[in-house]
Amino acid sequence: MALHSSGLSGRQWRRLASALVDRGFRAVVPDLVGHGKSPEWPEREPFSFHVDVGHAVALLESLEAPAHVVGHSYGAFVALLAAREVPSRVRSLALYEPVAFGVLDRVEDADAVRELEGVGSPWDGSPGGRERWLKSFVDYWSGSGAWEALREDARAEFRRAAGVVHGAVVALARDATPASAYAVVSAPALLMTGQQSTLAAHAVVRRLSVALAGARVLTVPGAGHMGPLTHAEAVNGAILDWLAAKPPPA
């Protein structure tokens, strides 16, 4: 089961899904709430990542066997929380920079915490406020100018999902789930991070590598937070290698 990052859709994993099927796996690639082909979230209803976690748990429980779970950014965080709720339904995890900011230590990770200030801020109600927030969000994770560099169809996808993306980010900024809470996840885990990623992304992976027993950390050379897109060959190859020794159940 592969979960995409905020503002994208399951199409993010189409190449990986094709490669998995070629290797005898069944690929389950949902669109998270308000993304892709999923129905739009009611604009006036508050949104939290707990909604997506509930859906992910239900999907895992509906499958005939425990699943290998792949995730990127927000999708990796949802995967991590779902694994915490139903650990027996997860065979392994392959996560690229889950945004589990609650694991950060306010003192020891002070630089990373400061870097995140403002990421979870509300958008203002003025004309263009939503667009400015989306620009700041995309530019934070992908670098200055990233929003303007996106194709128009990609920006349109972000605009459509803006309500759930913003709601999830605000909720993430308040998340206080400590690293110790993930110790219940017994599935083997591959934690991936980009060499050029943010302080916060690196710090989260470092904290989770201690919390998850036997976790393996892989740094993708030259990649940033959007490595699964910009360095898809390297990231997908690492995931396929990770799963090669973990064949699907009969």
Short mmCIF file of C-alpha atoms in Angstrom, two decimals:
data_model
loop_
_atom_site.label_atom_id
_atom_site.label_comp_id
_atom_site.label_asym_id
_atom_site.label_seq_id
_atom_site.Cartn_x
_atom_site.Cartn_y
_atom_site.Cartn_z
CA MET A 1 0.00 0.00 0.00
CA ALA A 2 1.55 3.29 -1.10
CA LEU A 3 0.46 6.67 0.32
CA HIS A 4 1.28 9.92 -1.47
CA SER A 5 2.34 13.31 -0.10
CA SER A 6 0.14 16.38 0.39
CA GLY A 7 -1.14 18.11 -2.74
CA LEU A 8 -0.39 15.14 -5.00
CA SER A 9 -2.29 11.89 -5.58
CA GLY A 10 -1.73 8.17 -5.96
CA ARG A 11 -0.34 8.92 -9.42
CA GLN A 12 2.86 9.84 -7.59
CA TRP A 13 3.57 6.12 -7.20
CA ARG A 14 2.52 4.90 -10.67
CA ARG A 15 6.03 3.82 -11.70
CA LEU A 16 6.66 2.07 -8.40
CA ALA A 17 3.26 0.36 -8.57
CA SER A 18 4.00 -0.93 -12.07
CA ALA A 19 7.38 -2.27 -10.95
CA LEU A 20 5.81 -3.94 -7.90
CA VAL A 21 3.17 -5.69 -10.02
CA ASP A 22 5.92 -6.92 -12.36
CA ARG A 23 7.56 -8.50 -9.30
CA GLY A 24 4.43 -10.32 -8.17
CA PHE A 25 3.06 -7.84 -5.64
CA ARG A 26 -0.44 -6.43 -5.54
CA ALA A 27 -0.19 -2.61 -5.46
CA VAL A 28 -2.87 -0.73 -3.50
CA VAL A 29 -2.52 3.00 -4.18
CA PRO A 30 -5.36 5.13 -2.76
CA ASP A 31 -5.95 8.84 -3.18
CA LEU A 32 -6.04 10.46 0.26
CA VAL A 33 -9.02 12.57 1.30
CA GLY A 34 -9.62 15.53 -1.01
CA HIS A 35 -6.85 14.49 -3.41
CA GLY A 36 -6.92 12.97 -6.89
CA LYS A 37 -10.17 11.13 -7.54
CA SER A 38 -11.32 11.24 -3.91
CA PRO A 39 -14.34 13.45 -3.19
CA GLU A 40 -13.57 17.00 -2.16
CA TRP A 41 -13.60 17.73 1.58
CA PRO A 42 -16.40 20.15 2.63
CA GLU A 43 -14.71 23.56 2.80
CA ARG A 44 -16.38 24.61 6.04
CA GLU A 45 -15.53 21.40 7.93
CA PRO A 46 -12.27 21.35 9.93
CA PHE A 47 -9.85 18.71 8.65
CA SER A 48 -7.22 16.73 10.53
CA PHE A 49 -4.80 14.00 9.55
CA HIS A 50 -6.79 11.66 11.83
CA VAL A 51 -9.35 11.35 9.01
CA ASP A 52 -6.76 9.92 6.62
CA VAL A 53 -5.33 7.70 9.35
CA GLY A 54 -8.79 6.22 9.93
CA HIS A 55 -9.17 5.49 6.23
CA ALA A 56 -5.71 3.92 6.04
CA VAL A 57 -6.45 1.68 9.03
CA ALA A 58 -9.75 0.59 7.49
CA LEU A 59 -8.02 -0.20 4.20
CA LEU A 60 -5.30 -2.23 5.93
CA GLU A 61 -7.93 -4.18 7.84
CA SER A 62 -9.85 -4.88 4.62
CA LEU A 63 -6.90 -6.55 2.89
CA GLU A 64 -6.64 -10.32 2.98
CA ALA A 65 -3.10 -10.20 4.41
CA PRO A 66 -0.80 -7.77 6.22
CA ALA A 67 0.70 -5.23 3.82
CA HIS A 68 4.04 -3.65 3.12
CA VAL A 69 3.38 0.09 3.49
CA VAL A 70 5.16 2.82 1.55
CA GLY A 71 4.72 6.54 2.20
CA HIS A 72 6.14 9.95 1.41
CA SER A 73 5.99 13.03 3.66
CA TYR A 74 2.38 13.37 4.85
CA GLY A 75 1.57 9.93 3.44
CA ALA A 76 4.51 8.49 5.38
CA PHE A 77 3.20 10.10 8.57
CA VAL A 78 -0.27 8.64 7.94
CA ALA A 79 1.35 5.25 7.32
CA LEU A 80 3.30 5.50 10.57
CA LEU A 81 0.21 6.34 12.63
CA ALA A 82 -1.80 3.58 10.94
CA ALA A 83 0.97 1.09 11.75
CA ARG A 84 0.84 2.24 15.35
CA GLU A 85 -2.91 1.57 15.51
CA VAL A 86 -2.89 -1.83 13.77
CA PRO A 87 0.70 -3.12 13.94
CA SER A 88 -0.38 -6.67 13.11
CA ARG A 89 -1.62 -5.49 9.68
CA VAL A 90 1.78 -4.13 8.60
CA ARG A 91 4.55 -6.38 7.29
CA SER A 92 7.10 -3.63 6.72
CA LEU A 93 7.41 0.14 6.30
CA ALA A 94 9.34 2.12 3.67
CA LEU A 95 8.96 5.79 4.58
CA TYR A 96 10.49 8.85 2.95
CA GLU A 97 10.67 11.72 5.44
CA PRO A 98 7.46 11.31 7.45
CA VAL A 99 6.35 14.67 8.85
CA ALA A 100 6.08 13.32 12.42
CA PHE A 101 7.11 16.61 14.02
CA GLY A 102 5.89 15.53 17.45
CA VAL A 103 9.02 13.39 17.84
CA LEU A 104 11.30 16.44 17.89
CA ASP A 105 12.88 17.42 21.20
CA ARG A 106 12.24 21.11 21.84
CA VAL A 107 15.71 21.55 23.33
CA GLU A 108 17.99 19.14 21.51
CA ASP A 109 16.25 19.79 18.15
CA ALA A 110 15.77 23.52 18.73
CA ASP A 111 17.17 24.50 15.33
CA ALA A 112 14.77 22.15 13.55
CA VAL A 113 11.84 23.38 15.64
CA ARG A 114 12.67 27.00 14.79
CA GLU A 115 12.85 26.11 11.11
CA LEU A 116 9.24 24.91 11.27
CA GLU A 117 7.89 28.13 12.76
CA GLY A 118 5.23 29.55 10.50
CA VAL A 119 4.74 26.38 8.44
CA GLY A 120 1.50 25.66 10.28
CA SER A 121 0.24 29.25 10.25
CA PRO A 122 -3.32 29.94 9.07
CA TRP A 123 -3.87 31.64 5.75
CA ASP A 124 -5.37 35.11 5.84
CA GLY A 125 -8.79 35.83 4.45
CA SER A 126 -7.63 38.45 1.97
CA PRO A 127 -7.82 37.92 -1.81
CA GLY A 128 -4.93 35.71 -2.77
CA GLY A 129 -4.32 34.53 0.79
CA ARG A 130 -4.79 30.89 -0.12
CA GLU A 131 -2.47 31.17 -3.11
CA ARG A 132 0.23 32.85 -1.01
CA TRP A 133 -0.02 30.11 1.61
CA LEU A 134 0.28 27.37 -1.02
CA LYS A 135 3.32 29.12 -2.48
CA SER A 136 5.01 29.34 0.92
CA PHE A 137 4.19 25.70 1.65
CA VAL A 138 5.59 24.38 -1.63
CA ASP A 139 8.63 26.67 -1.50
CA TYR A 140 9.45 25.55 2.06
CA TRP A 141 9.63 21.90 1.06
CA SER A 142 11.04 22.26 -2.44
CA GLY A 143 13.04 25.51 -2.35
CA SER A 144 12.43 29.10 -3.34
CA GLY A 145 10.65 29.42 -6.68
CA ALA A 146 9.28 25.86 -6.63
CA TRP A 147 5.64 26.99 -6.73
CA GLU A 148 6.20 29.13 -9.81
CA ALA A 149 8.15 26.31 -11.46
CA LEU A 150 5.26 23.83 -11.14
CA ARG A 151 3.19 23.02 -14.20
CA GLU A 152 -0.23 24.65 -14.15
CA ASP A 153 -1.99 21.28 -13.78
CA ALA A 154 0.13 20.57 -10.68
CA ARG A 155 -0.77 23.95 -9.18
CA ALA A 156 -4.43 23.24 -9.96
CA GLU A 157 -4.17 19.96 -8.03
CA PHE A 158 -2.75 21.81 -5.02
CA ARG A 159 -5.52 24.41 -5.22
CA ARG A 160 -8.19 21.70 -5.29
CA ALA A 161 -6.69 20.00 -2.22
CA ALA A 162 -5.80 23.28 -0.45
CA GLY A 163 -8.37 22.88 2.33
CA VAL A 164 -7.22 19.44 3.43
CA VAL A 165 -3.54 20.26 2.90
CA HIS A 166 -3.82 23.34 5.12
CA GLY A 167 -5.95 21.55 7.73
CA ALA A 168 -3.47 18.70 7.95
CA VAL A 169 -0.50 21.07 8.23
CA VAL A 170 -2.15 23.03 11.05
CA ALA A 171 -2.92 19.77 12.87
CA LEU A 172 0.64 18.53 12.30
CA ALA A 173 2.04 21.68 13.86
CA ARG A 174 0.13 20.77 17.04
CA ASP A 175 1.02 17.07 17.01
CA ALA A 176 2.86 16.08 20.18
CA THR A 177 3.16 12.32 19.65
CA PRO A 178 6.60 11.50 21.11
CA ALA A 179 9.06 9.17 19.44
CA SER A 180 8.52 6.62 22.22
CA ALA A 181 4.90 6.20 21.12
CA TYR A 182 6.04 4.48 17.94
CA ALA A 183 7.90 1.74 19.79
CA VAL A 184 4.79 -0.44 19.43
CA VAL A 185 5.48 -0.69 15.69
CA SER A 186 7.40 -3.94 15.35
CA ALA A 187 7.49 -4.16 11.55
CA PRO A 188 10.92 -3.68 9.95
CA ALA A 189 11.29 -0.11 8.70
CA LEU A 190 13.30 1.61 6.00
CA LEU A 191 13.58 5.35 6.72
CA MET A 192 14.68 7.42 3.74
CA THR A 193 15.83 11.02 3.70
CA GLY A 194 17.30 13.34 1.09
CA GLN A 195 20.85 14.61 1.42
CA GLN A 196 19.64 18.17 0.70
CA SER A 197 16.51 18.04 2.88
CA THR A 198 15.58 20.38 5.73
CA LEU A 199 16.92 20.23 9.27
CA ALA A 200 13.47 19.21 10.49
CA ALA A 201 13.17 16.32 8.03
CA HIS A 202 16.59 14.98 9.00
CA ALA A 203 15.85 15.35 12.72
CA VAL A 204 12.55 13.45 12.46
CA VAL A 205 14.22 10.55 10.65
CA ARG A 206 16.98 10.50 13.25
CA ARG A 207 14.48 10.34 16.13
CA LEU A 208 12.38 7.64 14.46
CA SER A 209 15.47 5.54 13.69
CA VAL A 210 15.96 5.19 17.45
CA ALA A 211 12.29 4.66 18.28
CA LEU A 212 11.67 1.94 15.67
CA ALA A 213 13.64 -1.14 16.65
CA GLY A 214 16.04 -2.21 13.93
CA ALA A 215 15.12 0.58 11.55
CA ARG A 216 17.44 1.14 8.61
CA VAL A 217 18.23 4.70 7.44
CA LEU A 218 19.05 5.49 3.83
CA THR A 219 20.16 8.93 2.63
CA VAL A 220 19.48 9.61 -1.05
CA PRO A 221 22.41 11.61 -2.54
CA GLY A 222 21.46 14.98 -4.00
CA ALA A 223 17.79 14.65 -3.12
CA GLY A 224 15.58 16.94 -1.08
CA HIS A 225 12.17 16.42 0.50
CA MET A 226 10.58 15.72 -2.88
CA GLY A 227 13.07 12.95 -3.63
CA PRO A 228 10.39 10.40 -4.59
CA LEU A 229 9.63 12.70 -7.55
CA THR A 230 12.96 14.35 -8.37
CA HIS A 231 15.01 11.20 -7.71
CA ALA A 232 12.32 8.61 -8.42
CA GLU A 233 14.71 6.04 -9.88
CA ALA A 234 16.89 6.03 -6.75
CA VAL A 235 13.98 6.07 -4.28
CA ASN A 236 11.91 3.46 -6.10
CA GLY A 237 15.01 1.30 -6.53
CA ALA A 238 15.68 1.47 -2.79
CA ILE A 239 12.10 0.46 -2.02
CA LEU A 240 12.22 -2.44 -4.46
CA ASP A 241 15.53 -3.62 -2.99
CA TRP A 242 14.03 -3.36 0.49
CA LEU A 243 11.08 -5.52 -0.50
CA ALA A 244 13.13 -8.04 -2.47
CA ALA A 245 13.96 -9.95 0.71
CA LYS A 246 10.35 -9.66 1.92
CA PRO A 247 8.18 -11.51 -0.62
CA PRO A 248 4.40 -11.08 -0.42
CA PRO A 249 2.57 -13.76 1.58
CA ALA A 250 1.09 -16.69 -0.31
#
